[in-house]
mmCIF file of C-alpha atoms and ligand atoms in Angstrom:
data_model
loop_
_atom_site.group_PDB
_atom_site.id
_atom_site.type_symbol
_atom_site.label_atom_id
_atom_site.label_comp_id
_atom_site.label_asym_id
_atom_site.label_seq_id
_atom_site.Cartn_x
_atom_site.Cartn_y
_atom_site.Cartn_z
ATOM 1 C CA UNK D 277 45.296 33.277 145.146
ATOM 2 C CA UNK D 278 43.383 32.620 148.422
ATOM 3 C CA UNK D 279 44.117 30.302 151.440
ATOM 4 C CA UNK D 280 41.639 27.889 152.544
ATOM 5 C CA UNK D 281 38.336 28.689 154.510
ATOM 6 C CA UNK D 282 38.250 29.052 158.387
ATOM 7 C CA UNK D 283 35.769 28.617 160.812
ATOM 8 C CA UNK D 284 35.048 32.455 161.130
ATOM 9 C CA UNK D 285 31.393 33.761 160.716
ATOM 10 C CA UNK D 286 31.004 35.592 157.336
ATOM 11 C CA UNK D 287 30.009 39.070 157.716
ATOM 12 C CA UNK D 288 30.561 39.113 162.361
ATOM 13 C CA UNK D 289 32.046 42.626 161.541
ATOM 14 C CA UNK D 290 34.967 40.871 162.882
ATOM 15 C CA UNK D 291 36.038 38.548 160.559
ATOM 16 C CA UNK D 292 36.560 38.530 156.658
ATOM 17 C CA UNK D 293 33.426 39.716 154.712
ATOM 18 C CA UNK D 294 32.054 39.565 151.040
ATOM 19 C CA UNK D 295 34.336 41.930 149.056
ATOM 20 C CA UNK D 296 30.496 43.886 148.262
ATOM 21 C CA UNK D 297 30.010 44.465 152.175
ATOM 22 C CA UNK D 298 33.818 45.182 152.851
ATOM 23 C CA UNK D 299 33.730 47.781 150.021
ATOM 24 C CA UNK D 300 30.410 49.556 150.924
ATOM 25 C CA UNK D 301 32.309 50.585 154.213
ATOM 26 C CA UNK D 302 35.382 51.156 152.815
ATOM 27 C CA UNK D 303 34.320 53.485 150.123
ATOM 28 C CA UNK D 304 30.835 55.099 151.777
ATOM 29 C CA UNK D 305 30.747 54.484 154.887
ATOM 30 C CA UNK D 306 30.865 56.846 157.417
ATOM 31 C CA UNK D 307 34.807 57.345 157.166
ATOM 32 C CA UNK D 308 34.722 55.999 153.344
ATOM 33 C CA UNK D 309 37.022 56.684 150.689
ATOM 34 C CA UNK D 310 34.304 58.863 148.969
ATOM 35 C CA UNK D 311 32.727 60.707 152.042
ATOM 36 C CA UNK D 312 35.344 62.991 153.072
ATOM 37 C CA UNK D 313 36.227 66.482 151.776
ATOM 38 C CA UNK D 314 38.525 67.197 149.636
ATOM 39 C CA UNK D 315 39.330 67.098 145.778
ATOM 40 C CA UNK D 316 36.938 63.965 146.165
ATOM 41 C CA UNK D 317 37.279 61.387 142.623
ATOM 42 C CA UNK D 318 39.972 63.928 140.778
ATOM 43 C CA UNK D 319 42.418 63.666 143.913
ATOM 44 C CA UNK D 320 42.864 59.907 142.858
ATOM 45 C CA UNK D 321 42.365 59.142 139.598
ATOM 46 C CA UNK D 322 41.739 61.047 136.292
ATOM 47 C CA UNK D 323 38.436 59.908 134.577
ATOM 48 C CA UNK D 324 37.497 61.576 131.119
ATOM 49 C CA UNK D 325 35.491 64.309 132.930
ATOM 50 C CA UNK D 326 39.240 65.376 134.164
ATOM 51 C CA UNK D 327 41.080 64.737 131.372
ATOM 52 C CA UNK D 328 39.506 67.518 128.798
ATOM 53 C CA UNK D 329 36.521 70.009 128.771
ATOM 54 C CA UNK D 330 35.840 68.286 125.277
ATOM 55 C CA UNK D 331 33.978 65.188 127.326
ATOM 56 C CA UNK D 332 31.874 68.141 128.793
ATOM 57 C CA UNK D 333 31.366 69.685 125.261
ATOM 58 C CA UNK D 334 30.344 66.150 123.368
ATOM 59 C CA UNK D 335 27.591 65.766 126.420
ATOM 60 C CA UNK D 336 26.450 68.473 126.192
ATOM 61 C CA UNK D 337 26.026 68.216 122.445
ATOM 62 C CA UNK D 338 24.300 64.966 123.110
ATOM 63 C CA UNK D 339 21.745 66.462 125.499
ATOM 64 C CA UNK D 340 20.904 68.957 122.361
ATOM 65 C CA UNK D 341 20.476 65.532 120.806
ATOM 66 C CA UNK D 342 18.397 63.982 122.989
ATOM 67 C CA UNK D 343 16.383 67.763 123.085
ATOM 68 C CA UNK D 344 15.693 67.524 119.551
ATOM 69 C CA UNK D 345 14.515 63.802 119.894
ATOM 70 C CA UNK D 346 12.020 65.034 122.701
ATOM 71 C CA UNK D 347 10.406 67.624 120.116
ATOM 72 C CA UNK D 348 12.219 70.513 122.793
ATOM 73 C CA UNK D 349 10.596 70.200 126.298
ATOM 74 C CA UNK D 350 9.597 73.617 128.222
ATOM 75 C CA UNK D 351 12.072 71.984 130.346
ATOM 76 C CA UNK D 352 14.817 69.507 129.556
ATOM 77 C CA UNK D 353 16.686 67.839 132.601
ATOM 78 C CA UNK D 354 20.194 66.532 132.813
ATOM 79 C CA UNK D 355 21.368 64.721 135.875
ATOM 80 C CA UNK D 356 25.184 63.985 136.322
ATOM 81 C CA UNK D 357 24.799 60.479 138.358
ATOM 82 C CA UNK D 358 27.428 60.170 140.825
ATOM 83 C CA UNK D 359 28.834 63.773 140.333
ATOM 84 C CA UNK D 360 32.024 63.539 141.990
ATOM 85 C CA UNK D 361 32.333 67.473 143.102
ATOM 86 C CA UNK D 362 30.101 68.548 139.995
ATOM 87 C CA UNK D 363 32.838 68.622 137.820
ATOM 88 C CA UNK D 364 30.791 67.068 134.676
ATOM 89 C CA UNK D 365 27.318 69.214 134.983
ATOM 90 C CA UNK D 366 29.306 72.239 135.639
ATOM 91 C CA UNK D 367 31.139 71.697 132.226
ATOM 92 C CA UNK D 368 27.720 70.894 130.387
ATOM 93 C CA UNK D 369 26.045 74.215 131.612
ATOM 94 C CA UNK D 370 28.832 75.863 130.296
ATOM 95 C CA UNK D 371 29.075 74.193 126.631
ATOM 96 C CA UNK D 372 25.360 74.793 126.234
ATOM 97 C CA UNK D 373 23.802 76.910 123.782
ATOM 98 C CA UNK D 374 22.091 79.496 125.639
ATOM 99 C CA UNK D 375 18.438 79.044 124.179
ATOM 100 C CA UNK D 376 18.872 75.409 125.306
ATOM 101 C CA UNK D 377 20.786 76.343 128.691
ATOM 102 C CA UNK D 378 17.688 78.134 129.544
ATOM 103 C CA UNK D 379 15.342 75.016 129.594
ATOM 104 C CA UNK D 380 17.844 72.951 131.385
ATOM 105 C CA UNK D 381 17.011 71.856 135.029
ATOM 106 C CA UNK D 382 20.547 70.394 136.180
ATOM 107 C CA UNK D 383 20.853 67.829 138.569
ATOM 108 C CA UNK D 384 24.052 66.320 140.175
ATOM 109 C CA UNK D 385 23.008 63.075 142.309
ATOM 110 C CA UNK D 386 26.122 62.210 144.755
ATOM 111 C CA UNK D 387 26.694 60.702 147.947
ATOM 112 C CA UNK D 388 29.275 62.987 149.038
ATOM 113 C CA UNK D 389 28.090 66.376 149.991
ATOM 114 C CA UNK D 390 28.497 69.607 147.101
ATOM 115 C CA UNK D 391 31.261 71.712 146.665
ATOM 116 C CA UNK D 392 32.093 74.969 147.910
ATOM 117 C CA UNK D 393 31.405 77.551 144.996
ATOM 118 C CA UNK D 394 29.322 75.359 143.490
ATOM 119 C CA UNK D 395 27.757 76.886 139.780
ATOM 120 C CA UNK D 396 24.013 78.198 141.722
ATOM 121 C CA UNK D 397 21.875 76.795 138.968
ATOM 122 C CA UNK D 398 22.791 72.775 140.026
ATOM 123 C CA UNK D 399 20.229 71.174 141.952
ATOM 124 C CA UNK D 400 22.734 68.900 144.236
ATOM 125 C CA UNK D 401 20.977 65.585 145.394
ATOM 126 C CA UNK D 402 21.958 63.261 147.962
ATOM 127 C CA UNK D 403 21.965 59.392 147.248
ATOM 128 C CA UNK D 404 18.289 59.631 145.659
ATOM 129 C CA UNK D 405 17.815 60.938 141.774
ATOM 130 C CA UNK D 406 14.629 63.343 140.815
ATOM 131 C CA UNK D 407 11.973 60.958 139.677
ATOM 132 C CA UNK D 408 10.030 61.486 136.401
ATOM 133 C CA UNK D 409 13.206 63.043 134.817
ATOM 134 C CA UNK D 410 12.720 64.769 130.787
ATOM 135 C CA UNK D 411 16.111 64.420 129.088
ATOM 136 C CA UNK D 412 19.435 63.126 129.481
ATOM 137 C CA UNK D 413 20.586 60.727 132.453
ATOM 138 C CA UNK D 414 24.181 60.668 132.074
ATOM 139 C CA UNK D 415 26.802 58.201 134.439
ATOM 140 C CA UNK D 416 30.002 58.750 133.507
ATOM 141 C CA UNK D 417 32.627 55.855 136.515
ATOM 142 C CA UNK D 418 29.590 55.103 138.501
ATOM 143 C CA UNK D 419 28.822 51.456 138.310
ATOM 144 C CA UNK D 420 33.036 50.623 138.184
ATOM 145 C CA UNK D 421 32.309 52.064 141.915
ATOM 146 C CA UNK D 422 29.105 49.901 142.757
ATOM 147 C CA UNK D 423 30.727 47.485 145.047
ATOM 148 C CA UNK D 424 30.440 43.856 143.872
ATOM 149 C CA UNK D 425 31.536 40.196 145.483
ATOM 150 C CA UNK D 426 33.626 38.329 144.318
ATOM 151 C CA UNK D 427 33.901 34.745 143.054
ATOM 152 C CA UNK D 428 36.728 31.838 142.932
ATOM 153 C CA UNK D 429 36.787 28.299 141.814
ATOM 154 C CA UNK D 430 37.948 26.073 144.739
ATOM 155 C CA UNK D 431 40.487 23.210 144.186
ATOM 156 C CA UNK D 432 37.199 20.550 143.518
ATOM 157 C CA UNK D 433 36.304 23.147 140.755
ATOM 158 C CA UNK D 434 32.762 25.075 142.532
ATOM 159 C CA UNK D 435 32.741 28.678 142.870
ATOM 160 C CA UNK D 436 33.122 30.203 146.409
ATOM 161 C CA UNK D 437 32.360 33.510 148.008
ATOM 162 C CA UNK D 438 35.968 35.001 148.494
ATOM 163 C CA UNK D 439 35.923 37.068 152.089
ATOM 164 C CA UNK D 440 38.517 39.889 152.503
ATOM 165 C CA UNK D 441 40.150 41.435 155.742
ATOM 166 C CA UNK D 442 40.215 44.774 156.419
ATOM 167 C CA UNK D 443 44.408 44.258 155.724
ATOM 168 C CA UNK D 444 43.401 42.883 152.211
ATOM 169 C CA UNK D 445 44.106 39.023 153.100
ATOM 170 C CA UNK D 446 41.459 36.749 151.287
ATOM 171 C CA UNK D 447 40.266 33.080 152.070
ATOM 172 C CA UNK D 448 37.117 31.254 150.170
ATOM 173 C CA UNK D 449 33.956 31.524 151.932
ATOM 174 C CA UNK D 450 30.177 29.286 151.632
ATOM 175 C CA UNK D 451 30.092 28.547 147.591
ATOM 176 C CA UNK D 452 27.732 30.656 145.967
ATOM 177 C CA UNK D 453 24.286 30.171 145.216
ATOM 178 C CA UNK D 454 20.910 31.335 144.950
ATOM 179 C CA UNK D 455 20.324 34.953 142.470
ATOM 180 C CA UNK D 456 23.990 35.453 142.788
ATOM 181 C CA UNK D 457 24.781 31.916 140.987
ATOM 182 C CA UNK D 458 22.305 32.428 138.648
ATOM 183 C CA UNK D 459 23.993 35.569 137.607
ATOM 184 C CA UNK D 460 27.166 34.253 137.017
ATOM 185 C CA UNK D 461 25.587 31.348 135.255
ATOM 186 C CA UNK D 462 23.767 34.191 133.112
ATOM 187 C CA UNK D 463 26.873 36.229 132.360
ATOM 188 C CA UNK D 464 30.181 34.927 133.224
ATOM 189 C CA UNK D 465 30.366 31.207 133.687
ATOM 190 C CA UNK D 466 33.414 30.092 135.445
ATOM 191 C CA UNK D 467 35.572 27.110 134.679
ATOM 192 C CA UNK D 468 36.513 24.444 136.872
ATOM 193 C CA UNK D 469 39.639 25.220 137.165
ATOM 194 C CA UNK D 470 40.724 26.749 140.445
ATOM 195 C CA UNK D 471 42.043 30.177 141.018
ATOM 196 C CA UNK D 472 39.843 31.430 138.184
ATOM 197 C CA UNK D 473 37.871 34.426 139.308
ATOM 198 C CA UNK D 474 34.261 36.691 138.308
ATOM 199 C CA UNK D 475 32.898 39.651 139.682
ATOM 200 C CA UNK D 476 29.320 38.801 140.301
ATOM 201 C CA UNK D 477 27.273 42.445 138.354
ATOM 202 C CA UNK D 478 23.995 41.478 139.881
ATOM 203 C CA UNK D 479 24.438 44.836 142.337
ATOM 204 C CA UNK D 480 25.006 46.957 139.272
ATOM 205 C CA UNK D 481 22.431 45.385 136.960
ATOM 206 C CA UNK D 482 19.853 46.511 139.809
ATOM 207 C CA UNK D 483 21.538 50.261 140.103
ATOM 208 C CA UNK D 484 21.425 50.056 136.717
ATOM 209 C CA UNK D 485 17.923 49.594 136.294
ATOM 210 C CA UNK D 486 17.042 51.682 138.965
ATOM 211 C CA UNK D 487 18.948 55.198 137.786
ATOM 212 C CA UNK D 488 17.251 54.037 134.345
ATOM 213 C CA UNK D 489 13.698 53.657 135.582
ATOM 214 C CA UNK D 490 14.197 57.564 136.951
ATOM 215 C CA UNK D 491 13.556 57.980 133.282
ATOM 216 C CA UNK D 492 10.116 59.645 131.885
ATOM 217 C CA UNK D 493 11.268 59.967 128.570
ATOM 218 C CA UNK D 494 14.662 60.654 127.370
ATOM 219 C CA UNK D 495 18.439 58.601 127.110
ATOM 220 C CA UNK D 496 20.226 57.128 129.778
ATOM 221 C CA UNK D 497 23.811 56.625 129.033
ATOM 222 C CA UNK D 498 26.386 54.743 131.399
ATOM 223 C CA UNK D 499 30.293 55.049 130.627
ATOM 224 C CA UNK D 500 32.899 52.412 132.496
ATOM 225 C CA UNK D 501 35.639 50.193 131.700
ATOM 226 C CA UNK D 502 33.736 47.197 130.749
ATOM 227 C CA UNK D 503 33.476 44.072 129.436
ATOM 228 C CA UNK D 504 30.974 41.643 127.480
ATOM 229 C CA UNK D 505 30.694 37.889 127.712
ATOM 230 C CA UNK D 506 32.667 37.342 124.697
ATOM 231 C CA UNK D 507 35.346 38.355 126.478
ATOM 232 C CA UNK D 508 35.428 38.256 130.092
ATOM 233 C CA UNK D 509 38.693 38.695 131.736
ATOM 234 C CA UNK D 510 39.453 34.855 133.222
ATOM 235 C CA UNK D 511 40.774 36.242 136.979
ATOM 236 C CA UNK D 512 38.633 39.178 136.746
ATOM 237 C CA UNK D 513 39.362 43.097 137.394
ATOM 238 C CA UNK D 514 39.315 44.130 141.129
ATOM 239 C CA UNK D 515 41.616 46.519 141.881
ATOM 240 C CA UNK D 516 42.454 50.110 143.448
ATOM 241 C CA UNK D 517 43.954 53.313 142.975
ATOM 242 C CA UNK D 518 45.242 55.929 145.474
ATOM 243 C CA UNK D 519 46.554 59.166 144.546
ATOM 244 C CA UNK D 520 47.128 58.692 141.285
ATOM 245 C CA UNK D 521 48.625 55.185 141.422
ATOM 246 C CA UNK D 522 47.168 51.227 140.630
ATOM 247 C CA UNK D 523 47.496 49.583 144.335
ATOM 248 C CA UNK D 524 46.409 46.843 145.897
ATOM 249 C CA UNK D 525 42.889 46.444 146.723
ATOM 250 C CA UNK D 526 42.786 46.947 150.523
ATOM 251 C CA UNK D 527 38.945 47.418 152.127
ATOM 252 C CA UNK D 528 40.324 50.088 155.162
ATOM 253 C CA UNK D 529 38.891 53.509 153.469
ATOM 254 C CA UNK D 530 42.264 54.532 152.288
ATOM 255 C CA UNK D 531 41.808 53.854 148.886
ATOM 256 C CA UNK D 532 39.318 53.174 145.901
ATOM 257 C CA UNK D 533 37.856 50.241 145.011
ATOM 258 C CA UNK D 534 37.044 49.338 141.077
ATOM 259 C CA UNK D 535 36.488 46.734 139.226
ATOM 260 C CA UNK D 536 35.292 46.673 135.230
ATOM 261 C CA UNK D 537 31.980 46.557 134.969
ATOM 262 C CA UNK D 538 29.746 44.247 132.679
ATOM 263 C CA UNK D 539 28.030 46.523 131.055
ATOM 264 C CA UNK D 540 26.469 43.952 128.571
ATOM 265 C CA UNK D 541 24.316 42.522 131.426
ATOM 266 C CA UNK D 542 23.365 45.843 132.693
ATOM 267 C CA UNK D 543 21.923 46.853 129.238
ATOM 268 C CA UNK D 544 19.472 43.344 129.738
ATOM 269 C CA UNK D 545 18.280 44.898 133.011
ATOM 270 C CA UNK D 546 16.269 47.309 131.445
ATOM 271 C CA UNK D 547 16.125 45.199 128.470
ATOM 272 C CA UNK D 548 14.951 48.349 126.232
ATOM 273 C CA UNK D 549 14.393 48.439 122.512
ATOM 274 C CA UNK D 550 17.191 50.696 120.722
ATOM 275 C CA UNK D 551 19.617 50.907 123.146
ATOM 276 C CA UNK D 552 23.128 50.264 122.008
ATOM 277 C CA UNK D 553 26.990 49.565 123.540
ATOM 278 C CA UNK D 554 29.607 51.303 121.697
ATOM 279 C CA UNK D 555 33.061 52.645 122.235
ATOM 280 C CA UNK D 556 33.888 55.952 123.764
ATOM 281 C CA UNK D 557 36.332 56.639 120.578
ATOM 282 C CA UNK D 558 33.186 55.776 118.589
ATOM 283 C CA UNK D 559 30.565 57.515 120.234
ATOM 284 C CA UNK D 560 32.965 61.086 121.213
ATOM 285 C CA UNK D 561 33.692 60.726 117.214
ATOM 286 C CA UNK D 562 29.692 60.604 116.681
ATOM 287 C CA UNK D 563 29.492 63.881 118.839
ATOM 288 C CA UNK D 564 32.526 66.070 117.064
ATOM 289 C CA UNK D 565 35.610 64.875 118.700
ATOM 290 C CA UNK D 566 37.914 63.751 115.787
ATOM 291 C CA UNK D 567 41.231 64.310 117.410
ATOM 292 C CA UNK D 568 42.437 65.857 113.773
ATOM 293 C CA UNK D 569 45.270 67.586 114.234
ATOM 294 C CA UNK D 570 44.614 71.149 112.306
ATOM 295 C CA UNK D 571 45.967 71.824 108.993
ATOM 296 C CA UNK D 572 49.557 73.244 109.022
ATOM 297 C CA UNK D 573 48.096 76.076 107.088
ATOM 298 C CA UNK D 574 46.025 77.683 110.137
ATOM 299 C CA UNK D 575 49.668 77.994 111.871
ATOM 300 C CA UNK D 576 50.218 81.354 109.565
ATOM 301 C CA UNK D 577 46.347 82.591 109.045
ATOM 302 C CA UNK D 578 45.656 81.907 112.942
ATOM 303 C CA UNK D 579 48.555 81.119 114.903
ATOM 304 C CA UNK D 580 46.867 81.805 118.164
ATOM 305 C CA UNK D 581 43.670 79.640 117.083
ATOM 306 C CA UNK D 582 46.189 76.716 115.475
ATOM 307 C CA UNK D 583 47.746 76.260 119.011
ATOM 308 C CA UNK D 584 43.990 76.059 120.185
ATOM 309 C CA UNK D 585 43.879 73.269 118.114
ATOM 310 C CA UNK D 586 46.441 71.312 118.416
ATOM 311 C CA UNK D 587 46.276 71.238 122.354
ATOM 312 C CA UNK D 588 42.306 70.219 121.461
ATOM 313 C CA UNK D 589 43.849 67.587 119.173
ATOM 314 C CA UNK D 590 46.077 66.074 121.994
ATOM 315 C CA UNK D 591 43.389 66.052 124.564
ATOM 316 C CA UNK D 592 40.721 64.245 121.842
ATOM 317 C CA UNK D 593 43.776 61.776 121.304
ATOM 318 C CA UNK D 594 43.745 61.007 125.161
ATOM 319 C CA UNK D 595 39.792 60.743 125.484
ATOM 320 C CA UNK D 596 39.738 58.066 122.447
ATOM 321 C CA UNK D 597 42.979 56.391 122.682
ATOM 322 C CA UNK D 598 42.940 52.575 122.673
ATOM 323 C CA UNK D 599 44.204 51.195 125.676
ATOM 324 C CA UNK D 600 43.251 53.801 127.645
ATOM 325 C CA UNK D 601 40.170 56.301 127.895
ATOM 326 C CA UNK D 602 38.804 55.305 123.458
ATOM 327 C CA UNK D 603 38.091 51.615 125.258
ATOM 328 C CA UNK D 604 35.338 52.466 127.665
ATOM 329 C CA UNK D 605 31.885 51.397 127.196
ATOM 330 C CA UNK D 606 28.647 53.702 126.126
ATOM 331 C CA UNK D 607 25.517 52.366 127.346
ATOM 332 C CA UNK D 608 22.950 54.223 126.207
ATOM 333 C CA UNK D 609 19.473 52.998 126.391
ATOM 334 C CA UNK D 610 16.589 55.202 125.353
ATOM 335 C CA UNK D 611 13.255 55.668 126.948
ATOM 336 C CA UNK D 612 10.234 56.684 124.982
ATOM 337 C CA UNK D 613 12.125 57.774 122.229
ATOM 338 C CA UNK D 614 13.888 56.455 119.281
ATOM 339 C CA UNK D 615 16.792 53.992 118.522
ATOM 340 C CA UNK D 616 19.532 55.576 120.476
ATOM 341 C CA UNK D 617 21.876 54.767 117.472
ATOM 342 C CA UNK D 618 20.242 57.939 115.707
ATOM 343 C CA UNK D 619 21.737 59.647 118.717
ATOM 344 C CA UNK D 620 25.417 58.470 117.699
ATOM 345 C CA UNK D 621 25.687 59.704 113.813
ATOM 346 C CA UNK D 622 28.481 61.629 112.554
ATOM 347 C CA UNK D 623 27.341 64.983 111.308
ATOM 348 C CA UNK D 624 30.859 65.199 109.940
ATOM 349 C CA UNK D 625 30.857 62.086 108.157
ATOM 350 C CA UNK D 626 27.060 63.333 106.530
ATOM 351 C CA UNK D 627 28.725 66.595 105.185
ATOM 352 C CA UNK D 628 31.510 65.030 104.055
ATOM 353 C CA UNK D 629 29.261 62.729 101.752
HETATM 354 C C1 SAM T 239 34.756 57.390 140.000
HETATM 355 S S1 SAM T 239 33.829 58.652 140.702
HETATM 356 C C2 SAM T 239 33.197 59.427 139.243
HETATM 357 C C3 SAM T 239 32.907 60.886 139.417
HETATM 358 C C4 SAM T 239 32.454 61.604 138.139
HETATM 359 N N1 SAM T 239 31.260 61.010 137.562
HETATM 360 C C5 SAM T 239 33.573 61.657 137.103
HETATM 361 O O1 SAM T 239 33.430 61.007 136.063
HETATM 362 O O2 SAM T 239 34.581 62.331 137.322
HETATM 363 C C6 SAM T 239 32.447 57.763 141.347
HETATM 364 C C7 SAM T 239 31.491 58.623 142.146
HETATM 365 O O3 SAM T 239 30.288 57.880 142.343
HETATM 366 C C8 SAM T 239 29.713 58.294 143.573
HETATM 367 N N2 SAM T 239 28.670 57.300 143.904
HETATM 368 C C9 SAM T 239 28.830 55.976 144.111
HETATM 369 N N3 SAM T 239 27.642 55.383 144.357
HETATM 370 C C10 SAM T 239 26.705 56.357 144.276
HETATM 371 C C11 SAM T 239 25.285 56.380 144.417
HETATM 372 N N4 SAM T 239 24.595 55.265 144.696
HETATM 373 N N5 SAM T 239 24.642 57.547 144.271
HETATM 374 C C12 SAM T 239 25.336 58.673 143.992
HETATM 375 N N6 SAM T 239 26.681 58.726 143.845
HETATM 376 C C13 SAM T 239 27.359 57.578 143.981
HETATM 377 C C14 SAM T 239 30.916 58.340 144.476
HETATM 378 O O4 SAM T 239 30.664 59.059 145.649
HETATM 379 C C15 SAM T 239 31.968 58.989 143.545
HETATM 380 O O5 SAM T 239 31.981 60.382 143.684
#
């Protein structure tokens, strides 16, 4: 809960600020969170890129998707938006066929400088994606990371701006209006009662939109923690994680800033025909990853390729468990190509018919 307003200016530099401006310095500015060297993302916090080269495998699988759906380009481009330390396109290089690996022009589009040792064949970009991109646009935590403002309902039942101190302290700021209001009014209507609280998406609707509009021809696919407006959470989602562990959200650079993202609005953004919101348990399944554990049999004909396996089984189980990792949202949105839903069928449910 928040105290009352003061009399401080918003935004002085000084005094409290919109949780959006506080958490553009805090996590990019010049000594942000994410600007530093370092083990960057995978110091703090494990995302599915991290938590099995399977992720890596089922994109890459996808991009020989989207290759077929683009009649095979001379060349077929995957960019890894907001690449952490390359982590993501380096896997999908590797799980690539090699006729298809060929074709492939990899990008990795981050703010934070590239790795040491980086795989020569990625084509690192800072802040800006290539324009006029062939293929497969793939965003796997990005837009949790887009820093939004908040909103609270005041004790007479209007929605404020809530500031923040570099020390974390909040207090209510102007009420919100103009685009911002609109938005909420859009895509998560607040009640009247106070203390109830929204994170207004506007910022990642446009980022959205924009990463999307990179697009020639191909799929662009965002993954997050997200919600839709059937079920918004009713005091919203900010929070933070440092090293590993849920904090509190404090702007000061010394940890990261998330919040769930509403992935639902994003998709109207770019308001494209065929594009579709599913879970990650449901679209990894759609791509191979069945988290089956192997037959017992295998354990006598190939004991080395039964543990292989089962630790494949355990790591599948962690990338679509519910709760956890299965929950996240697919956005995947095609451009100048079909439904993306054709994109997202089983093979293994076809054979088994
Ligand atoms: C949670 S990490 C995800 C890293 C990686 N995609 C993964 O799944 O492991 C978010 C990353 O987004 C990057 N980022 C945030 N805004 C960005 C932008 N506008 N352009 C490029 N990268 C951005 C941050 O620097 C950070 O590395």
């Amino acid at each position: 809960m928040t105290t009352a307003t003061t009399g401080e200016a918003e935004g002085s530099g000084r005094g409290p600020r919109g949780w959006r401006e506080a958490a553009q310095e805090a996590l990019y500015g010049p000594d942000g969170f994410y600007r530093g060297p370092g083990p960057g993302p995978a110091g703090h916090f494990r995302t599915s890129v991290h938590a099995s080269p399977l992720f890596a495998g089922a994109v890459a699988r996808l991009l020989c998707r989207v290759d077929e759906a683009l009649g095979r380009p001379e060349v077929l481009d995957f960019v890894d938006m907001a690449a952490g330390r390359g982590e993501l396109v380096t896997g999908v290089l590797a799980a690539l066929p090699t006729d298809v690996a060929a074709r492939v022009h990899a990008y990795a589009v981050e703010l934070a400088d590239p790795p040491d040792g980086l795989d020569p064949r990625v084509d690192w970009r800072l802040v800006l994606p290539p324009e006029r991109v062939t293929g497969l646009l793939f965003a796997n935590e990005w837009l949790d990371n887009v820093p939004v403002d908040v909103a609270e309902v005041d004790p007479a039942g209007v929605p404020r701006r809530v500031l923040v101190r570099r020390d974390g302290t909040e207090e209510l700021g102007e009420p919100v209006t103009g685009a911002d209001a609109g938005w909420l009014a859009r895509w998560w209507p607040l009640g009247a009662e106070e203390g109830l609280r929204a994170e207004i998406g506007l910022p990642r609707d446009r980022a959205w939109a924009s990463a999307v509009g990179t697009l020639a021809r191909g799929l662009a696919v965002a993954v997050d923690y997200a919600h839709t407006a059937t079920a918004r959470p009713p005091f919203g989602t900010l929070t933070a994680f440092r090293e590993g562990r849920e904090t509190t959200p404090v702007p000061d650079g010394s940890c990261d800033l998330t919040a769930h993202v509403a992935l639902d609005a994003c998709a109207a953004a770019c308001a494209l025909p065929g594009t579709r919101l599913l879970p990650q348990r449901d679209a990894l399944r759609a791509l191979g990853i069945s988290g089956a554990r192997p037959p017992l049999s295998l354990a006598s004909t190939d004991p080395a390729g039964y543990v292989r396996a089962l630790a494949d089984a355990g790591q599948a189980a962690e990338l679509t468990a519910p709760g956890g990792l299965g929950d996240f949202g697919w956005l995947a949105q095609p451009v100048g190509i079909a439904d993306a839903g054709d994109l997202f069928v089983d093979v293994a449910d076809d054979e088994e018919q």
